Amino acid sequence: MSDASVIVARDAHGMVAVLTAEFPEHGGEYVFLPGGRREGDETPEECARRELREEAGVAAETWRPLGSYAITLNSTARIHLFLAEGLTLGPQQLMPSEADFKLMWWPMDDAIQAAAQGRFLLQGGPLALLLAQQVTAV
């Protein structure tokens, strides 16, 4: 298992990039943040920049690490969380396996509420949102 990065992309109006897709093997549609596995010798931030560009069509001027956490107890792989701001929007560059990813912009509170309702499939997104909310509230 390789390391991964997850990104909270927050625009100047406080909206965050959120993706949705169907995951039939898990019972339906789920919400998630842009992110994915590191490729080759990418650093965690390089991975985050690439994934944000591919999945959301977004480039960011400012990157803030939010922490790095073990993915599971049985692996040395880590998930690296980032807050990206100073956004420039462009077209999504989805891979064929990501063709059904739908991009939306939600208020941070709505994304956190979706996490509380169990609408996120993976744990990295809710943790990143909560950490980003703490950073931006200071």
JSON list of C-alpha atoms in Angstrom, two decimals:
[
{"chain": "A", "resi": 1, "resn": "MET", "atom": "CA", "xyz": [0.00, 0.00, 0.00]},
{"chain": "A", "resi": 2, "resn": "SER", "atom": "CA", "xyz": [1.40, 3.42, -0.90]},
{"chain": "A", "resi": 3, "resn": "ASP", "atom": "CA", "xyz": [0.96, 6.81, 0.74]},
{"chain": "A", "resi": 4, "resn": "ALA", "atom": "CA", "xyz": [-1.94, 9.05, -0.29]},
{"chain": "A", "resi": 5, "resn": "SER", "atom": "CA", "xyz": [-2.87, 12.72, -0.11]},
{"chain": "A", "resi": 6, "resn": "VAL", "atom": "CA", "xyz": [-6.29, 14.31, 0.51]},
{"chain": "A", "resi": 7, "resn": "ILE", "atom": "CA", "xyz": [-7.03, 17.97, -0.11]},
{"chain": "A", "resi": 8, "resn": "VAL", "atom": "CA", "xyz": [-9.47, 20.51, 1.29]},
{"chain": "A", "resi": 9, "resn": "ALA", "atom": "CA", "xyz": [-9.59, 23.04, -1.58]},
{"chain": "A", "resi": 10, "resn": "ARG", "atom": "CA", "xyz": [-11.17, 26.18, -0.11]},
{"chain": "A", "resi": 11, "resn": "ASP", "atom": "CA", "xyz": [-12.02, 29.16, -2.30]},
{"chain": "A", "resi": 12, "resn": "ALA", "atom": "CA", "xyz": [-12.10, 32.84, -1.34]},
{"chain": "A", "resi": 13, "resn": "HIS", "atom": "CA", "xyz": [-15.79, 32.53, -0.40]},
{"chain": "A", "resi": 14, "resn": "GLY", "atom": "CA", "xyz": [-15.22, 29.61, 1.99]},
{"chain": "A", "resi": 15, "resn": "MET", "atom": "CA", "xyz": [-16.61, 26.98, -0.39]},
{"chain": "A", "resi": 16, "resn": "VAL", "atom": "CA", "xyz": [-14.82, 23.61, -0.57]},
{"chain": "A", "resi": 17, "resn": "ALA", "atom": "CA", "xyz": [-14.43, 21.26, -3.53]},
{"chain": "A", "resi": 18, "resn": "VAL", "atom": "CA", "xyz": [-16.44, 18.09, -2.95]},
{"chain": "A", "resi": 19, "resn": "LEU", "atom": "CA", "xyz": [-16.77, 15.12, -5.28]},
{"chain": "A", "resi": 20, "resn": "THR", "atom": "CA", "xyz": [-19.51, 12.51, -5.48]},
{"chain": "A", "resi": 21, "resn": "ALA", "atom": "CA", "xyz": [-19.63, 9.17, -7.25]},
{"chain": "A", "resi": 22, "resn": "GLU", "atom": "CA", "xyz": [-21.49, 5.88, -7.13]},
{"chain": "A", "resi": 23, "resn": "PHE", "atom": "CA", "xyz": [-19.77, 3.05, -5.28]},
{"chain": "A", "resi": 24, "resn": "PRO", "atom": "CA", "xyz": [-22.15, 0.11, -5.80]},
{"chain": "A", "resi": 25, "resn": "GLU", "atom": "CA", "xyz": [-19.89, -2.28, -3.86]},
{"chain": "A", "resi": 26, "resn": "HIS", "atom": "CA", "xyz": [-20.43, 0.00, -0.83]},
{"chain": "A", "resi": 27, "resn": "GLY", "atom": "CA", "xyz": [-24.16, 0.53, -1.37]},
{"chain": "A", "resi": 28, "resn": "GLY", "atom": "CA", "xyz": [-24.57, 3.79, -3.26]},
{"chain": "A", "resi": 29, "resn": "GLU", "atom": "CA", "xyz": [-23.36, 7.34, -3.79]},
{"chain": "A", "resi": 30, "resn": "TYR", "atom": "CA", "xyz": [-20.74, 8.80, -1.48]},
{"chain": "A", "resi": 31, "resn": "VAL", "atom": "CA", "xyz": [-19.03, 12.14, -0.97]},
{"chain": "A", "resi": 32, "resn": "PHE", "atom": "CA", "xyz": [-15.25, 12.53, -0.94]},
{"chain": "A", "resi": 33, "resn": "LEU", "atom": "CA", "xyz": [-12.52, 15.14, -1.26]},
{"chain": "A", "resi": 34, "resn": "PRO", "atom": "CA", "xyz": [-9.96, 15.27, -4.06]},
{"chain": "A", "resi": 35, "resn": "GLY", "atom": "CA", "xyz": [-7.04, 12.98, -3.37]},
{"chain": "A", "resi": 36, "resn": "GLY", "atom": "CA", "xyz": [-5.32, 9.76, -4.21]},
{"chain": "A", "resi": 37, "resn": "ARG", "atom": "CA", "xyz": [-2.20, 7.61, -4.06]},
{"chain": "A", "resi": 38, "resn": "ARG", "atom": "CA", "xyz": [1.34, 8.85, -4.60]},
{"chain": "A", "resi": 39, "resn": "GLU", "atom": "CA", "xyz": [2.93, 7.95, -7.92]},
{"chain": "A", "resi": 40, "resn": "GLY", "atom": "CA", "xyz": [6.62, 7.19, -8.35]},
{"chain": "A", "resi": 41, "resn": "ASP", "atom": "CA", "xyz": [8.85, 9.42, -6.26]},
{"chain": "A", "resi": 42, "resn": "GLU", "atom": "CA", "xyz": [6.29, 12.21, -5.73]},
{"chain": "A", "resi": 43, "resn": "THR", "atom": "CA", "xyz": [6.35, 14.05, -2.43]},
{"chain": "A", "resi": 44, "resn": "PRO", "atom": "CA", "xyz": [3.03, 14.18, -0.57]},
{"chain": "A", "resi": 45, "resn": "GLU", "atom": "CA", "xyz": [2.49, 17.78, -1.72]},
{"chain": "A", "resi": 46, "resn": "GLU", "atom": "CA", "xyz": [3.30, 16.93, -5.35]},
{"chain": "A", "resi": 47, "resn": "CYS", "atom": "CA", "xyz": [0.74, 14.13, -5.13]},
{"chain": "A", "resi": 48, "resn": "ALA", "atom": "CA", "xyz": [-1.82, 16.53, -3.65]},
{"chain": "A", "resi": 49, "resn": "ARG", "atom": "CA", "xyz": [-1.21, 19.11, -6.40]},
{"chain": "A", "resi": 50, "resn": "ARG", "atom": "CA", "xyz": [-1.61, 16.47, -9.12]},
{"chain": "A", "resi": 51, "resn": "GLU", "atom": "CA", "xyz": [-4.73, 14.92, -7.62]},
{"chain": "A", "resi": 52, "resn": "LEU", "atom": "CA", "xyz": [-6.40, 18.32, -7.12]},
{"chain": "A", "resi": 53, "resn": "ARG", "atom": "CA", "xyz": [-5.65, 19.26, -10.73]},
{"chain": "A", "resi": 54, "resn": "GLU", "atom": "CA", "xyz": [-6.89, 15.93, -12.10]},
{"chain": "A", "resi": 55, "resn": "GLU", "atom": "CA", "xyz": [-10.00, 15.39, -10.00]},
{"chain": "A", "resi": 56, "resn": "ALA", "atom": "CA", "xyz": [-11.18, 18.98, -9.54]},
{"chain": "A", "resi": 57, "resn": "GLY", "atom": "CA", "xyz": [-9.38, 20.93, -12.28]},
{"chain": "A", "resi": 58, "resn": "VAL", "atom": "CA", "xyz": [-7.97, 23.23, -9.61]},
{"chain": "A", "resi": 59, "resn": "ALA", "atom": "CA", "xyz": [-4.52, 24.71, -9.04]},
{"chain": "A", "resi": 60, "resn": "ALA", "atom": "CA", "xyz": [-3.70, 26.34, -5.70]},
{"chain": "A", "resi": 61, "resn": "GLU", "atom": "CA", "xyz": [-1.26, 29.06, -4.77]},
{"chain": "A", "resi": 62, "resn": "THR", "atom": "CA", "xyz": [-1.13, 28.33, -1.03]},
{"chain": "A", "resi": 63, "resn": "TRP", "atom": "CA", "xyz": [-0.64, 24.87, 0.50]},
{"chain": "A", "resi": 64, "resn": "ARG", "atom": "CA", "xyz": [-0.82, 24.14, 4.21]},
{"chain": "A", "resi": 65, "resn": "PRO", "atom": "CA", "xyz": [-0.09, 20.64, 5.59]},
{"chain": "A", "resi": 66, "resn": "LEU", "atom": "CA", "xyz": [-2.76, 19.52, 8.06]},
{"chain": "A", "resi": 67, "resn": "GLY", "atom": "CA", "xyz": [-1.04, 16.37, 9.27]},
{"chain": "A", "resi": 68, "resn": "SER", "atom": "CA", "xyz": [0.04, 12.89, 8.30]},
{"chain": "A", "resi": 69, "resn": "TYR", "atom": "CA", "xyz": [-1.65, 9.78, 9.66]},
{"chain": "A", "resi": 70, "resn": "ALA", "atom": "CA", "xyz": [-1.35, 5.99, 9.34]},
{"chain": "A", "resi": 71, "resn": "ILE", "atom": "CA", "xyz": [-3.90, 4.57, 6.90]},
{"chain": "A", "resi": 72, "resn": "THR", "atom": "CA", "xyz": [-4.20, 1.34, 8.91]},
{"chain": "A", "resi": 73, "resn": "LEU", "atom": "CA", "xyz": [-2.37, -0.20, 11.84]},
{"chain": "A", "resi": 74, "resn": "ASN", "atom": "CA", "xyz": [-1.09, -3.00, 9.61]},
{"chain": "A", "resi": 75, "resn": "SER", "atom": "CA", "xyz": [0.66, -0.77, 7.09]},
{"chain": "A", "resi": 76, "resn": "THR", "atom": "CA", "xyz": [3.37, 1.86, 7.08]},
{"chain": "A", "resi": 77, "resn": "ALA", "atom": "CA", "xyz": [1.44, 3.82, 4.42]},
{"chain": "A", "resi": 78, "resn": "ARG", "atom": "CA", "xyz": [0.33, 7.28, 5.50]},
{"chain": "A", "resi": 79, "resn": "ILE", "atom": "CA", "xyz": [-2.38, 9.69, 4.43]},
{"chain": "A", "resi": 80, "resn": "HIS", "atom": "CA", "xyz": [-1.20, 13.29, 4.11]},
{"chain": "A", "resi": 81, "resn": "LEU", "atom": "CA", "xyz": [-3.84, 16.01, 4.53]},
{"chain": "A", "resi": 82, "resn": "PHE", "atom": "CA", "xyz": [-3.62, 19.49, 3.01]},
{"chain": "A", "resi": 83, "resn": "LEU", "atom": "CA", "xyz": [-5.52, 22.77, 2.90]},
{"chain": "A", "resi": 84, "resn": "ALA", "atom": "CA", "xyz": [-5.23, 24.43, -0.53]},
{"chain": "A", "resi": 85, "resn": "GLU", "atom": "CA", "xyz": [-6.21, 28.09, -1.03]},
{"chain": "A", "resi": 86, "resn": "GLY", "atom": "CA", "xyz": [-5.68, 30.81, -3.61]},
{"chain": "A", "resi": 87, "resn": "LEU", "atom": "CA", "xyz": [-7.43, 28.66, -6.19]},
{"chain": "A", "resi": 88, "resn": "THR", "atom": "CA", "xyz": [-7.42, 28.86, -9.99]},
{"chain": "A", "resi": 89, "resn": "LEU", "atom": "CA", "xyz": [-10.15, 26.85, -11.68]},
{"chain": "A", "resi": 90, "resn": "GLY", "atom": "CA", "xyz": [-9.73, 24.82, -14.86]},
{"chain": "A", "resi": 91, "resn": "PRO", "atom": "CA", "xyz": [-11.12, 21.65, -16.43]},
{"chain": "A", "resi": 92, "resn": "GLN", "atom": "CA", "xyz": [-11.11, 18.31, -14.62]},
{"chain": "A", "resi": 93, "resn": "GLN", "atom": "CA", "xyz": [-8.58, 15.81, -16.01]},
{"chain": "A", "resi": 94, "resn": "LEU", "atom": "CA", "xyz": [-10.30, 12.60, -14.94]},
{"chain": "A", "resi": 95, "resn": "MET", "atom": "CA", "xyz": [-8.93, 9.13, -15.59]},
{"chain": "A", "resi": 96, "resn": "PRO", "atom": "CA", "xyz": [-11.35, 6.64, -17.22]},
{"chain": "A", "resi": 97, "resn": "SER", "atom": "CA", "xyz": [-12.01, 5.05, -13.81]},
{"chain": "A", "resi": 98, "resn": "GLU", "atom": "CA", "xyz": [-13.01, 8.49, -12.48]},
{"chain": "A", "resi": 99, "resn": "ALA", "atom": "CA", "xyz": [-15.39, 9.43, -15.32]},
{"chain": "A", "resi": 100, "resn": "ASP", "atom": "CA", "xyz": [-18.44, 9.55, -13.03]},
{"chain": "A", "resi": 101, "resn": "PHE", "atom": "CA", "xyz": [-16.83, 11.89, -10.46]},
{"chain": "A", "resi": 102, "resn": "LYS", "atom": "CA", "xyz": [-19.09, 14.94, -10.05]},
{"chain": "A", "resi": 103, "resn": "LEU", "atom": "CA", "xyz": [-17.50, 18.14, -8.71]},
{"chain": "A", "resi": 104, "resn": "MET", "atom": "CA", "xyz": [-19.49, 20.51, -6.51]},
{"chain": "A", "resi": 105, "resn": "TRP", "atom": "CA", "xyz": [-18.63, 23.46, -4.27]},
{"chain": "A", "resi": 106, "resn": "TRP", "atom": "CA", "xyz": [-20.15, 23.31, -0.78]},
{"chain": "A", "resi": 107, "resn": "PRO", "atom": "CA", "xyz": [-19.94, 25.53, 2.30]},
{"chain": "A", "resi": 108, "resn": "MET", "atom": "CA", "xyz": [-17.50, 23.99, 4.80]},
{"chain": "A", "resi": 109, "resn": "ASP", "atom": "CA", "xyz": [-20.32, 23.46, 7.32]},
{"chain": "A", "resi": 110, "resn": "ASP", "atom": "CA", "xyz": [-22.35, 21.45, 4.77]},
{"chain": "A", "resi": 111, "resn": "ALA", "atom": "CA", "xyz": [-19.34, 19.22, 4.02]},
{"chain": "A", "resi": 112, "resn": "ILE", "atom": "CA", "xyz": [-18.76, 18.63, 7.74]},
{"chain": "A", "resi": 113, "resn": "GLN", "atom": "CA", "xyz": [-22.46, 17.85, 8.20]},
{"chain": "A", "resi": 114, "resn": "ALA", "atom": "CA", "xyz": [-22.23, 15.29, 5.36]},
{"chain": "A", "resi": 115, "resn": "ALA", "atom": "CA", "xyz": [-19.32, 13.69, 7.23]},
{"chain": "A", "resi": 116, "resn": "ALA", "atom": "CA", "xyz": [-21.36, 13.57, 10.44]},
{"chain": "A", "resi": 117, "resn": "GLN", "atom": "CA", "xyz": [-24.18, 11.89, 8.49]},
{"chain": "A", "resi": 118, "resn": "GLY", "atom": "CA", "xyz": [-21.85, 9.12, 7.26]},
{"chain": "A", "resi": 119, "resn": "ARG", "atom": "CA", "xyz": [-21.93, 10.26, 3.63]},
{"chain": "A", "resi": 120, "resn": "PHE", "atom": "CA", "xyz": [-18.12, 10.02, 3.24]},
{"chain": "A", "resi": 121, "resn": "LEU", "atom": "CA", "xyz": [-16.78, 6.59, 2.30]},
{"chain": "A", "resi": 122, "resn": "LEU", "atom": "CA", "xyz": [-13.17, 7.15, 3.39]},
{"chain": "A", "resi": 123, "resn": "GLN", "atom": "CA", "xyz": [-11.91, 8.58, 6.68]},
{"chain": "A", "resi": 124, "resn": "GLY", "atom": "CA", "xyz": [-9.38, 11.08, 5.31]},
{"chain": "A", "resi": 125, "resn": "GLY", "atom": "CA", "xyz": [-11.93, 13.59, 4.03]},
{"chain": "A", "resi": 126, "resn": "PRO", "atom": "CA", "xyz": [-13.81, 14.15, 7.29]},
{"chain": "A", "resi": 127, "resn": "LEU", "atom": "CA", "xyz": [-10.55, 14.43, 9.25]},
{"chain": "A", "resi": 128, "resn": "ALA", "atom": "CA", "xyz": [-9.13, 16.91, 6.72]},
{"chain": "A", "resi": 129, "resn": "LEU", "atom": "CA", "xyz": [-12.30, 19.02, 6.86]},
{"chain": "A", "resi": 130, "resn": "LEU", "atom": "CA", "xyz": [-12.26, 19.19, 10.66]},
{"chain": "A", "resi": 131, "resn": "LEU", "atom": "CA", "xyz": [-8.57, 20.10, 10.73]},
{"chain": "A", "resi": 132, "resn": "ALA", "atom": "CA", "xyz": [-9.02, 22.72, 7.99]},
{"chain": "A", "resi": 133, "resn": "GLN", "atom": "CA", "xyz": [-11.95, 24.22, 9.87]},
{"chain": "A", "resi": 134, "resn": "GLN", "atom": "CA", "xyz": [-9.76, 24.59, 12.97]},
{"chain": "A", "resi": 135, "resn": "VAL", "atom": "CA", "xyz": [-6.97, 26.24, 10.98]},
{"chain": "A", "resi": 136, "resn": "THR", "atom": "CA", "xyz": [-9.29, 28.71, 9.25]},
{"chain": "A", "resi": 137, "resn": "ALA", "atom": "CA", "xyz": [-11.17, 29.54, 12.47]},
{"chain": "A", "resi": 138, "resn": "VAL", "atom": "CA", "xyz": [-8.01, 30.87, 14.14]}
]
